[in-house]
Coordinates of C-alpha atoms in Angstrom, one line a residue:
Chain A
M9 CA 23.4 -11.2 -12.4
S10 CA 19.7 -12.1 -12.2
N11 CA 20.2 -12.7 -8.5
L12 CA 20.2 -8.9 -8.1
A13 CA 16.4 -9.0 -8.2
V14 CA 16.1 -10.7 -4.8
L15 CA 18.4 -8.2 -3.0
P16 CA 15.7 -5.6 -2.3
I17 CA 13.7 -8.3 -0.4
I18 CA 16.6 -10.1 1.3
I19 CA 18.4 -7.0 2.7
P20 CA 15.5 -5.7 4.8
L21 CA 14.5 -9.2 5.8
F22 CA 18.0 -9.9 7.2
A23 CA 18.1 -6.4 8.7
G24 CA 14.9 -7.1 10.5
I25 CA 16.1 -10.5 11.8
I26 CA 19.5 -9.2 13.0
L27 CA 17.8 -6.3 14.8
A28 CA 15.5 -8.6 16.6
F29 CA 18.4 -10.2 18.4
F30 CA 19.1 -7.3 20.8
P31 CA 16.0 -5.3 21.4
T32 CA 17.3 -3.5 24.5
K33 CA 20.5 -2.1 23.1
V34 CA 18.8 1.0 21.6
K35 CA 21.9 2.9 20.5
L36 CA 23.1 -0.1 18.5
L37 CA 19.7 -0.6 17.0
R38 CA 19.6 3.0 15.8
A39 CA 23.0 2.9 14.3
L40 CA 22.4 -0.5 12.5
T41 CA 19.0 0.7 11.2
K42 CA 20.7 3.7 9.6
I43 CA 23.5 1.6 8.1
F44 CA 21.1 -1.1 6.8
S45 CA 18.6 1.4 5.3
I46 CA 21.4 3.4 3.5
S47 CA 23.1 0.3 2.2
S48 CA 19.8 -1.1 1.0
L49 CA 19.1 2.3 -0.8
L50 CA 22.5 2.1 -2.5
V51 CA 22.0 -1.5 -3.7
V52 CA 18.6 -0.7 -5.0
A53 CA 19.9 2.4 -6.8
Y54 CA 22.5 0.2 -8.5
I55 CA 19.8 -2.3 -9.5
A56 CA 17.6 0.5 -10.8
W57 CA 20.4 1.8 -12.9
Q58 CA 21.0 -1.6 -14.3
V59 CA 17.3 -2.2 -15.0
I60 CA 16.7 1.2 -16.7
N61 CA 19.8 0.9 -18.9
H62 CA 19.9 -2.8 -19.7
G63 CA 16.3 -4.0 -19.4
P64 CA 14.3 -6.0 -16.8
I65 CA 16.1 -8.4 -14.5
I66 CA 14.2 -11.7 -14.0
L67 CA 15.0 -14.2 -11.3
E68 CA 13.7 -17.7 -11.7
T69 CA 14.1 -19.1 -8.2
G70 CA 15.6 -22.6 -8.0
N71 CA 16.1 -22.5 -11.8
W72 CA 12.5 -23.5 -12.4
P73 CA 11.6 -22.1 -15.8
A74 CA 9.1 -19.2 -15.9
P75 CA 5.5 -20.5 -15.9
Y76 CA 6.2 -23.2 -13.3
G77 CA 8.4 -21.8 -10.7
I78 CA 8.3 -18.6 -8.5
I79 CA 9.7 -15.7 -10.4
L80 CA 10.8 -12.2 -9.4
V81 CA 10.6 -9.5 -12.1
A82 CA 12.5 -6.3 -11.6
D83 CA 11.1 -4.3 -14.4
P84 CA 11.4 -0.5 -14.6
L85 CA 8.1 0.2 -13.0
A86 CA 8.7 -2.1 -10.1
I87 CA 12.2 -1.0 -9.5
I88 CA 11.6 2.7 -9.4
L89 CA 8.8 2.1 -6.8
V90 CA 11.3 0.0 -4.8
L91 CA 13.8 2.8 -5.1
T92 CA 11.3 5.3 -3.8
T93 CA 10.3 3.0 -1.0
N94 CA 14.0 2.8 0.1
I95 CA 14.4 6.6 0.0
I96 CA 11.4 6.9 2.3
T97 CA 12.8 4.2 4.6
V98 CA 16.1 6.1 5.0
A99 CA 14.2 9.2 6.0
C100 CA 12.1 7.3 8.4
A101 CA 15.2 5.5 9.9
F102 CA 16.7 8.9 10.7
F103 CA 13.4 10.4 11.9
A104 CA 12.3 7.5 14.1
P105 CA 14.9 7.8 17.0
H106 CA 13.6 11.3 17.7
S107 CA 9.9 10.4 17.5
V108 CA 9.3 6.9 18.6
T109 CA 9.3 6.3 22.3
L110 CA 12.0 4.2 23.9
K111 CA 9.5 1.5 24.9
Q112 CA 8.3 1.2 21.3
E113 CA 11.9 1.0 20.1
Q114 CA 12.6 -1.8 22.5
H115 CA 9.5 -3.6 21.3
Y116 CA 11.0 -4.4 17.9
F117 CA 9.9 -1.2 16.1
Y118 CA 12.9 -1.3 13.7
S119 CA 12.5 -5.0 13.0
F120 CA 8.8 -4.5 12.0
M121 CA 9.8 -1.5 9.9
F122 CA 12.2 -3.6 7.9
F123 CA 9.7 -6.4 7.6
L124 CA 7.2 -3.9 6.2
I125 CA 9.8 -2.9 3.6
T126 CA 10.4 -6.6 2.8
G127 CA 6.7 -7.1 2.1
V128 CA 6.4 -3.9 0.1
S129 CA 9.5 -4.6 -2.1
G130 CA 8.3 -8.2 -2.5
A131 CA 4.9 -7.1 -3.7
F132 CA 6.5 -4.8 -6.2
L133 CA 8.9 -7.4 -7.6
T134 CA 6.9 -10.6 -7.6
G135 CA 5.9 -12.1 -10.9
D136 CA 2.9 -14.2 -9.9
L137 CA -0.4 -13.4 -8.4
F138 CA -0.2 -15.8 -5.5
N139 CA 3.1 -14.4 -4.3
L140 CA 1.6 -11.0 -4.6
F141 CA -0.9 -12.2 -2.0
V142 CA 1.9 -13.7 0.2
F143 CA 3.9 -10.5 0.1
F144 CA 0.7 -8.5 0.9
E145 CA 0.3 -10.7 4.0
V146 CA 4.0 -10.1 4.9
L147 CA 3.6 -6.4 4.8
L148 CA 0.1 -6.5 6.5
M149 CA 1.5 -8.6 9.3
A150 CA 4.2 -6.1 9.9
S151 CA 1.7 -3.3 9.7
Y152 CA -0.7 -5.0 12.2
A153 CA 2.2 -5.0 14.6
L154 CA 3.2 -1.4 14.0
I155 CA -0.3 0.0 14.2
V156 CA -0.9 -1.5 17.6
L157 CA 2.6 -0.8 18.9
G158 CA 2.2 1.1 22.2
G159 CA -1.2 -0.4 22.9
D160 CA -3.3 2.7 23.5
K161 CA -7.0 2.2 23.8
V162 CA -7.6 4.0 20.6
Q163 CA -4.9 2.0 18.8
L164 CA -6.4 -1.3 19.9
R165 CA -9.8 -0.2 18.7
E166 CA -8.6 1.0 15.3
S167 CA -6.3 -1.9 14.7
I168 CA -9.2 -4.4 15.2
K169 CA -11.1 -2.7 12.4
Y170 CA -7.9 -2.5 10.3
V171 CA -7.1 -6.2 10.8
L172 CA -10.6 -7.3 10.0
I173 CA -11.0 -5.3 6.8
N174 CA -7.6 -6.4 5.6
L175 CA -8.3 -10.0 6.5
F176 CA -11.6 -9.9 4.7
S177 CA -10.1 -8.5 1.5
S178 CA -7.1 -10.9 1.7
M179 CA -9.5 -13.8 1.7
L180 CA -11.3 -12.4 -1.2
F181 CA -8.0 -12.1 -2.9
V182 CA -7.3 -15.8 -2.4
T183 CA -10.7 -16.6 -3.7
A184 CA -10.1 -14.4 -6.8
V185 CA -6.8 -16.1 -7.4
A186 CA -8.6 -19.5 -7.1
F187 CA -11.3 -18.4 -9.7
L188 CA -8.6 -17.3 -12.1
Y189 CA -6.7 -20.5 -11.6
G190 CA -9.8 -22.4 -12.3
V191 CA -10.3 -20.6 -15.5
V192 CA -6.8 -20.2 -17.0
G193 CA -4.9 -22.8 -15.0
T194 CA -1.9 -20.7 -14.0
V195 CA -0.9 -18.1 -11.4
N196 CA 2.1 -16.6 -13.3
M197 CA 1.1 -13.1 -14.4
A198 CA 2.7 -13.3 -17.8
H199 CA 1.3 -16.7 -18.5
I200 CA -2.2 -15.5 -17.4
A201 CA -1.9 -12.5 -19.6
E202 CA -1.0 -14.8 -22.6
R203 CA -4.0 -17.1 -22.0
V204 CA -6.4 -14.3 -21.4
Q205 CA -5.3 -12.8 -24.7
E206 CA -5.9 -16.1 -26.4
V207 CA -9.5 -16.3 -25.3
D208 CA -10.1 -12.6 -25.8
Q209 CA -11.2 -12.0 -22.1
K210 CA -14.6 -13.6 -22.0
G211 CA -17.3 -12.4 -19.6
I212 CA -16.2 -14.6 -16.7
L213 CA -12.7 -13.2 -16.9
T214 CA -14.0 -9.7 -16.7
T215 CA -15.9 -10.6 -13.6
I216 CA -12.8 -12.1 -12.0
G217 CA -11.0 -8.9 -13.0
L218 CA -13.6 -6.8 -11.2
L219 CA -13.2 -9.1 -8.1
F220 CA -9.5 -8.3 -8.2
F221 CA -10.3 -4.7 -8.6
F222 CA -12.5 -4.8 -5.5
V223 CA -9.7 -6.4 -3.5
F224 CA -7.0 -4.0 -4.6
A225 CA -9.4 -1.0 -4.3
T226 CA -10.0 -1.9 -0.6
K227 CA -6.2 -2.0 0.0
A228 CA -5.7 1.2 -1.9
A229 CA -8.6 3.0 -0.2
L230 CA -10.5 4.0 -3.3
F231 CA -14.1 5.2 -3.2
P232 CA -16.3 3.7 -1.8
L233 CA -13.9 1.4 0.1
F234 CA -11.9 4.0 2.0
Y235 CA -13.9 4.2 5.2
W236 CA -11.4 2.1 7.3
M237 CA -8.3 4.0 6.2
P238 CA -8.0 7.6 7.6
K239 CA -8.6 6.9 11.3
S240 CA -6.4 3.8 11.4
Y241 CA -3.6 5.6 9.7
I242 CA -3.4 8.4 12.3
V243 CA -3.4 6.4 15.5
P244 CA 0.2 5.2 15.5
N245 CA 3.4 7.2 15.7
P246 CA 4.0 9.8 12.9
V247 CA 6.8 7.7 11.4
I248 CA 4.5 4.7 11.1
S249 CA 1.8 6.9 9.6
A250 CA 4.3 8.2 7.1
L251 CA 5.3 4.7 6.1
F252 CA 1.7 3.6 5.9
G253 CA 0.5 6.6 4.0
A254 CA 3.4 6.5 1.6
L255 CA 3.6 2.7 1.0
L256 CA 0.6 0.6 1.9
T257 CA -2.1 2.2 -0.3
K258 CA 0.4 2.5 -3.1
V259 CA 1.0 -1.2 -3.1
G260 CA -2.7 -1.6 -3.8
I261 CA -2.7 0.9 -6.6
Y262 CA 0.5 -0.7 -8.0
S263 CA -1.4 -4.0 -8.1
I264 CA -4.2 -2.4 -10.0
I265 CA -1.8 -0.9 -12.5
R266 CA -0.1 -4.2 -13.0
V267 CA -3.2 -6.3 -13.3
F268 CA -5.1 -3.9 -15.5
S269 CA -2.3 -3.0 -17.8
L270 CA -1.2 -6.6 -18.3
I271 CA -4.0 -9.0 -17.9
F272 CA -7.5 -7.5 -18.1
I273 CA -7.1 -5.1 -21.0
Y274 CA -9.5 -6.3 -23.6
K275 CA -12.8 -4.8 -22.2
L276 CA -11.6 -1.2 -21.8
D277 CA -15.0 0.3 -22.3
M278 CA -16.2 -1.6 -19.2
T279 CA -13.4 -1.8 -16.7
H280 CA -11.3 1.2 -17.4
Q281 CA -14.3 3.5 -18.0
M282 CA -15.5 2.5 -14.5
F283 CA -12.1 3.5 -13.1
I284 CA -12.6 7.0 -14.4
W285 CA -15.9 7.3 -12.5
I286 CA -14.4 5.9 -9.4
A287 CA -11.5 8.2 -9.7
G288 CA -13.8 11.2 -9.9
L289 CA -15.8 10.1 -6.9
S290 CA -12.6 9.3 -4.9
M291 CA -11.4 12.9 -5.5
I292 CA -14.7 14.4 -4.4
F293 CA -15.2 12.3 -1.3
G294 CA -11.5 12.5 -0.3
I295 CA -11.7 16.3 -0.4
L296 CA -15.0 16.3 1.5
G297 CA -13.3 14.2 4.2
A298 CA -10.3 16.5 4.4
F299 CA -12.7 19.5 4.9
S300 CA -14.8 17.7 7.5
T301 CA -12.1 17.7 10.1
N302 CA -9.9 20.0 12.2
N303 CA -7.5 17.2 13.1
V304 CA -4.2 18.0 11.2
K305 CA -3.3 14.3 10.9
L306 CA -6.7 13.4 9.6
I307 CA -6.6 16.1 7.0
I308 CA -3.4 14.5 5.5
A309 CA -4.8 11.0 5.8
Y310 CA -7.9 12.0 3.8
N311 CA -5.7 13.6 1.2
I312 CA -4.5 10.1 0.3
I313 CA -7.9 9.3 -1.3
P314 CA -7.9 12.0 -4.0
A315 CA -4.3 11.2 -4.8
I316 CA -5.2 7.6 -5.4
G317 CA -8.0 8.9 -7.5
F318 CA -5.6 10.8 -9.7
I319 CA -3.5 7.7 -10.3
I320 CA -6.5 5.5 -11.1
M321 CA -7.7 8.2 -13.5
G322 CA -4.5 7.8 -15.5
I323 CA -5.0 4.0 -15.6
G324 CA -8.6 4.5 -16.6
V325 CA -7.7 6.6 -19.7
F326 CA -5.1 4.1 -20.6
E327 CA -3.1 6.0 -23.1
Q328 CA 0.5 7.2 -23.3
D329 CA 0.4 10.6 -21.6
A330 CA -2.2 9.5 -18.9
V331 CA -0.3 6.4 -17.9
S332 CA 3.0 8.4 -17.8
G333 CA 1.2 10.9 -15.6
A334 CA -0.1 8.1 -13.3
V335 CA 3.4 6.6 -12.9
Y336 CA 4.9 10.0 -12.3
Y337 CA 2.1 10.8 -9.8
L338 CA 2.6 7.5 -8.0
V339 CA 6.3 8.2 -7.4
H340 CA 5.6 11.8 -6.5
D341 CA 2.8 11.0 -4.2
M342 CA 4.7 8.3 -2.2
I343 CA 7.4 10.9 -1.3
I344 CA 5.1 13.9 -0.6
K345 CA 2.7 11.8 1.5
A346 CA 5.6 10.7 3.7
V347 CA 6.8 14.3 4.0
L348 CA 3.4 15.6 4.9
F349 CA 2.8 12.9 7.5
L350 CA 6.2 13.6 9.1
I351 CA 5.5 17.4 9.1
V352 CA 2.1 17.1 10.7
G353 CA 3.6 14.7 13.2
V354 CA 6.1 17.4 14.2
V355 CA 3.3 20.0 14.2
A356 CA 1.2 18.0 16.5
Y357 CA 4.2 17.3 18.7
V358 CA 5.3 20.9 19.0
A359 CA 1.7 22.2 19.5
G360 CA 0.9 19.5 22.0
T361 CA -2.4 18.8 20.2
S362 CA -3.5 17.7 16.7
D363 CA -6.6 19.9 16.9
L364 CA -6.3 22.9 14.6
R365 CA -8.7 25.0 16.7
K366 CA -6.3 24.9 19.6
M367 CA -3.2 26.0 17.6
G368 CA -2.0 29.3 16.2
G369 CA 1.1 31.4 15.8
L370 CA 3.5 28.6 15.5
I371 CA 5.4 30.4 12.8
H372 CA 7.0 32.7 15.4
Y373 CA 8.7 29.8 17.1
Y374 CA 9.1 27.2 14.3
P375 CA 9.7 29.1 11.1
V376 CA 11.5 26.3 9.2
L377 CA 8.7 23.9 9.9
G378 CA 6.1 26.4 8.7
W379 CA 7.8 27.0 5.4
L380 CA 8.4 23.3 4.9
L381 CA 4.7 22.8 5.2
F382 CA 4.0 25.7 2.8
V383 CA 6.3 24.2 0.2
S384 CA 5.0 20.7 0.5
A385 CA 1.4 22.0 0.2
F386 CA 2.5 23.5 -3.1
I387 CA 4.1 20.3 -4.2
L388 CA 1.0 18.3 -3.3
A389 CA -1.4 20.6 -5.1
G390 CA 0.8 20.7 -8.2
I391 CA 2.0 24.3 -8.3
P392 CA 4.8 24.6 -10.9
P393 CA 7.7 23.9 -11.0
F394 CA 7.3 21.1 -8.5
S395 CA 6.7 17.4 -9.2
G396 CA 3.0 17.4 -8.6
F397 CA 2.6 19.9 -11.5
I398 CA 4.4 17.7 -14.0
A399 CA 2.4 14.7 -13.0
K400 CA -0.9 16.5 -13.2
L401 CA 0.0 18.2 -16.5
L402 CA 0.6 14.8 -18.1
L403 CA -2.5 13.3 -16.5
L404 CA -4.8 16.2 -17.6
K405 CA -3.2 16.2 -21.1
G406 CA -4.1 12.6 -21.4
T407 CA -7.7 13.0 -20.1
L408 CA -8.4 16.0 -22.3
A409 CA -7.0 14.4 -25.4
N410 CA -9.4 11.5 -24.8
G411 CA -12.4 13.9 -24.4
E412 CA -13.0 13.1 -20.7
I413 CA -14.1 16.6 -19.9
A414 CA -16.0 15.9 -16.7
I415 CA -13.1 14.2 -15.0
T416 CA -10.7 16.9 -16.1
I417 CA -12.8 19.5 -14.4
I418 CA -13.2 17.5 -11.2
A419 CA -9.4 16.9 -11.2
L420 CA -8.6 20.6 -11.6
A421 CA -11.2 21.7 -9.0
S422 CA -10.0 19.1 -6.5
S423 CA -6.4 20.2 -7.0
L424 CA -7.4 23.6 -5.8
L425 CA -9.3 22.2 -2.9
I426 CA -6.4 20.0 -1.9
L427 CA -4.2 23.1 -1.8
Y428 CA -6.8 24.8 0.4
S429 CA -7.2 21.8 2.8
V430 CA -3.4 21.7 3.5
M431 CA -3.1 25.5 3.5
K432 CA -5.7 25.5 6.3
I433 CA -3.1 23.9 8.5
F434 CA -0.7 26.6 7.6
I435 CA -3.2 29.4 8.0
K436 CA -4.8 28.3 11.3
G437 CA -1.8 26.7 12.8
F438 CA 1.0 29.0 11.9
W439 CA -0.5 32.4 11.3
G440 CA -1.7 34.5 14.2
E441 CA -0.5 36.2 17.4
K442 CA 2.4 34.9 19.4
N443 CA 1.2 32.4 21.8
S444 CA 2.9 32.5 25.2
K445 CA 2.1 28.8 25.7
Y446 CA 4.8 27.8 23.1
E447 CA 7.2 30.5 24.4
T448 CA 7.5 28.8 27.8
E449 CA 7.6 25.2 26.6
K450 CA 9.4 25.5 23.3
K451 CA 10.1 21.9 22.2
S452 CA 13.3 20.9 20.3
T453 CA 12.8 19.8 16.7
K454 CA 16.4 18.5 16.5
G455 CA 16.7 15.6 14.2
L456 CA 13.1 15.9 13.0
I457 CA 13.6 18.5 10.3
G458 CA 16.6 16.9 8.6
P459 CA 14.7 13.8 7.2
I460 CA 11.9 16.0 6.0
I461 CA 14.2 18.2 4.1
F462 CA 16.0 15.1 2.7
L463 CA 12.7 13.8 1.3
L464 CA 11.5 17.2 0.1
T465 CA 14.7 17.5 -1.9
F466 CA 13.8 14.4 -3.9
S467 CA 10.3 15.9 -4.5
V468 CA 11.8 19.2 -5.8
I469 CA 14.4 17.4 -7.9
L470 CA 11.6 15.2 -9.4
G471 CA 9.9 18.5 -10.4
I472 CA 12.7 20.6 -11.6
G473 CA 14.6 17.7 -13.2
A474 CA 11.5 16.5 -15.0
E475 CA 13.3 16.8 -18.3
F476 CA 15.8 14.2 -17.0
F477 CA 13.2 11.8 -15.6
Y478 CA 10.6 12.0 -18.3
P479 CA 12.2 9.7 -20.8
T480 CA 12.4 6.9 -18.2
I481 CA 8.8 7.4 -17.2
E482 CA 7.7 7.6 -20.8
G483 CA 9.5 4.3 -21.4
I484 CA 7.7 2.7 -18.6
S485 CA 4.3 3.8 -19.9
T486 CA 5.1 2.6 -23.4
Y487 CA 6.0 -0.7 -21.9
L488 CA 2.9 -0.8 -19.7
L489 CA 0.7 -0.2 -22.7
D490 CA 2.2 -3.2 -24.6
P491 CA 1.9 -6.3 -22.5
E492 CA 3.7 -8.3 -25.1
V493 CA 7.0 -6.9 -23.8
Y494 CA 6.4 -8.2 -20.3
I495 CA 5.2 -11.6 -21.5
D496 CA 8.2 -12.0 -23.8
A497 CA 10.6 -10.9 -21.1
V498 CA 9.2 -13.4 -18.6
L499 CA 8.4 -16.4 -20.7
K500 CA 11.4 -15.8 -23.0
E501 CA 9.7 -16.6 -26.3
Chain B
M23 CA -18.2 -33.6 -6.8
E24 CA -16.9 -30.2 -7.6
I25 CA -20.4 -28.8 -7.5
V26 CA -20.9 -30.1 -4.0
T27 CA -17.7 -28.6 -2.7
C28 CA -18.5 -25.3 -4.4
I29 CA -21.8 -25.2 -2.6
L30 CA -20.2 -26.1 0.7
A31 CA -17.6 -23.3 0.1
G32 CA -20.5 -20.9 -0.6
L33 CA -22.3 -22.0 2.7
L34 CA -19.0 -21.4 4.6
F35 CA -18.8 -18.0 3.1
A36 CA -22.4 -17.2 4.0
T37 CA -21.9 -18.3 7.6
A38 CA -18.7 -16.4 7.8
I39 CA -20.3 -13.2 6.6
Y40 CA -23.2 -13.7 9.1
N41 CA -20.7 -14.1 11.9
L42 CA -18.6 -11.1 10.8
L43 CA -21.7 -8.9 11.0
Q44 CA -22.2 -9.8 14.7
K45 CA -21.4 -7.5 17.5
Q46 CA -19.4 -9.8 19.8
L47 CA -15.7 -9.8 19.0
I48 CA -15.3 -13.6 19.5
R49 CA -18.0 -14.3 17.0
I50 CA -16.4 -12.0 14.5
I51 CA -13.1 -13.9 14.9
I52 CA -15.0 -17.2 14.3
G53 CA -16.4 -15.6 11.2
T54 CA -12.9 -14.9 9.9
G55 CA -11.9 -18.5 10.5
L56 CA -14.8 -19.8 8.6
L57 CA -14.1 -17.3 5.8
S58 CA -10.5 -18.6 5.3
H59 CA -11.8 -22.2 5.4
G60 CA -14.3 -21.3 2.7
A61 CA -11.5 -19.7 0.6
H62 CA -9.2 -22.7 1.0
L63 CA -11.9 -25.2 0.1
F64 CA -12.6 -23.2 -2.9
I65 CA -8.9 -23.2 -4.1
L66 CA -8.9 -27.0 -3.7
T67 CA -12.0 -27.3 -5.8
M68 CA -10.7 -25.0 -8.5
G69 CA -7.7 -27.4 -9.0
G70 CA -10.1 -30.1 -9.9
L71 CA -11.0 -33.1 -7.7
K72 CA -9.9 -36.4 -9.0
G73 CA -11.5 -38.8 -6.5
G74 CA -8.6 -39.4 -4.1
K75 CA -5.7 -39.5 -6.5
S76 CA -2.3 -38.5 -5.2
P77 CA -0.8 -35.1 -6.2
I78 CA 2.3 -36.8 -7.7
L79 CA 3.3 -37.0 -11.3
N80 CA 5.6 -40.0 -11.9
E81 CA 6.5 -42.0 -15.0
D82 CA 4.0 -44.7 -14.1
V83 CA 1.3 -42.4 -12.8
S84 CA -1.0 -41.0 -15.4
N85 CA -4.0 -39.9 -13.3
Y86 CA -3.0 -37.3 -10.7
T87 CA -4.4 -34.4 -8.7
D88 CA -3.1 -31.0 -9.5
P89 CA -0.5 -30.3 -6.8
L90 CA -0.4 -26.5 -7.2
P91 CA -3.6 -25.7 -5.3
Q92 CA -2.4 -27.8 -2.4
A93 CA 0.8 -25.7 -2.3
L94 CA -1.2 -22.6 -2.4
I95 CA -3.5 -23.7 0.4
L96 CA -0.6 -24.7 2.6
T97 CA 0.8 -21.2 2.4
S98 CA -2.6 -19.6 2.9
I99 CA -3.4 -21.8 5.9
V100 CA -0.2 -20.8 7.7
I101 CA -1.0 -17.1 7.0
S102 CA -4.5 -17.4 8.3
F103 CA -3.3 -19.3 11.4
G104 CA -1.0 -16.4 12.1
I105 CA -3.6 -13.8 11.7
T106 CA -6.2 -15.6 13.7
S107 CA -3.9 -15.9 16.7
L108 CA -2.9 -12.3 16.3
L109 CA -6.6 -11.3 16.2
L110 CA -7.4 -13.4 19.3
V111 CA -4.6 -11.6 21.3
L112 CA -5.8 -8.3 19.9
A113 CA -9.4 -9.0 20.9
Y114 CA -8.3 -10.1 24.3
R115 CA -6.4 -6.9 24.9
A116 CA -9.0 -4.7 23.4
A117 CA -11.8 -6.3 25.5
N118 CA -9.7 -6.0 28.7
D119 CA -8.7 -2.3 28.1
N120 CA -12.1 -1.2 27.0
G121 CA -14.1 -3.4 29.4
T122 CA -16.3 -4.7 26.7
D123 CA -16.3 -7.1 23.8
N124 CA -19.2 -5.4 22.0
M125 CA -18.3 -3.6 18.8
D126 CA -21.0 -1.0 19.4
Q127 CA -19.4 0.1 22.6
L128 CA -15.9 0.0 21.2
R129 CA -16.7 2.8 18.8
G130 CA -18.3 5.0 21.4
N131 CA -15.8 7.7 22.2
K132 CA -17.0 11.0 23.7
N133 CA -16.8 13.0 20.5
E134 CA -17.4 10.4 17.8

């Protein structure tokens, strides 16, 4: 039974290995990728159902009891994020054959994609900090390979910066783990939480907490550590951008949620108050970035930053509604960012350029694409009844109830500006006169629209069916606010 | 003894940062190598140094070194080997394609 917890890691790992055996048989690769991604989704959906109905599944590898061995914890928060990850993988598996070049497919694109999923699932499920680092490295290694796949000049340049910044933060991560080990003498998260509670989080522990925050904030691209992110996310293929935009920064933010709802929660006025400020600044600077450019892909990449800001705002307030909002926003944002990256990928492909100034009138030739962009801009900005609205409603209810007026105003204003920054793509790219250039060389969008609609359906369901999902999300936030539950579940006291 | 290794780790970090801030790609990579060495040394120190005792707990051994940091370092060393080799290949390709190993010139596109 408890072995279920390892399946979300094992299945993509084996898929990646098996696919690596025949890199040149492209048709087989595509078929197997679809089969593996769908079967993985079904398995994870079953596990999620089990976890939500019957409580967390905990796997103690090699039967070593909890504080000593390596453990995997499939709790509700982790498992819904793994589920979302797998939904996105399915969409990307179907999108990829029509978007990735044959050469990239033959250079182990699908294997690396599955290794990336292995790392992401592992990071969500692991129960100790050092394995969090290891799984971070697994996903980063795959992402290094994916970002440079194709070997364009610009890809090489951006990947060097990307590798360097991630290597630096990873080494700080190890150092932070070493510090924490030196102080509390364990790396198991539940055990750390228990010991930190015993000594009431002295000054040194808060400092270590902030070091962890610095590391995770770099990975999550929070203000002021986002400078490396937008350009490196737009250089690879749209599918890869979608995977990165949807998953990588979210692993960083998940780690912040985990560490700062479980371990470092006894100096709220210091750490969590700082989060609120950083959240506000992330929103402002992310929006400024999105306005500063005419590159459609870059606009979406910059939009990741305010989204991360919204989530960290929920953690900063650290109270029922706000945390529910943050979790809801996390799930919503993973899906909608994947959708938007895929859409702008198609837009850039059909227009032959990613520069907005050279586009116009696309709606006459690609009406479905245009309206998909329109709807997803609404979802992103949080227009009712879509999922963004529910998440933001919960978040803002939480912030207002706690008297954080300034951040509420910034959040509301930035929501409007987010809507405008994405609408700009619609207005400048899709409105306007018919352009004879697209008439003569109309490109086929066969196979590209399906996965986008598939993902968008989940986003819409998440909004319209909020009544159905809310109890689960509320359960997660109640559980996040009470670390005892996690500690008891893992250490079985 | 712990104090000495802590200072040494600090020195490694300082040298690493100095090298990371250079313009030549190869020096940056040396910087990353030093950085991971510093981090590893630091983990080892945090487990407590017991003057050359073995990391084994047996029935007749009462004084032993903490084995956990050593397990952690082993993992971390393998990872940093992997990344260093990747980075070297990447730097080689980037230097070949761009015709320079200077970070200043790597950023210089026409419209950036």
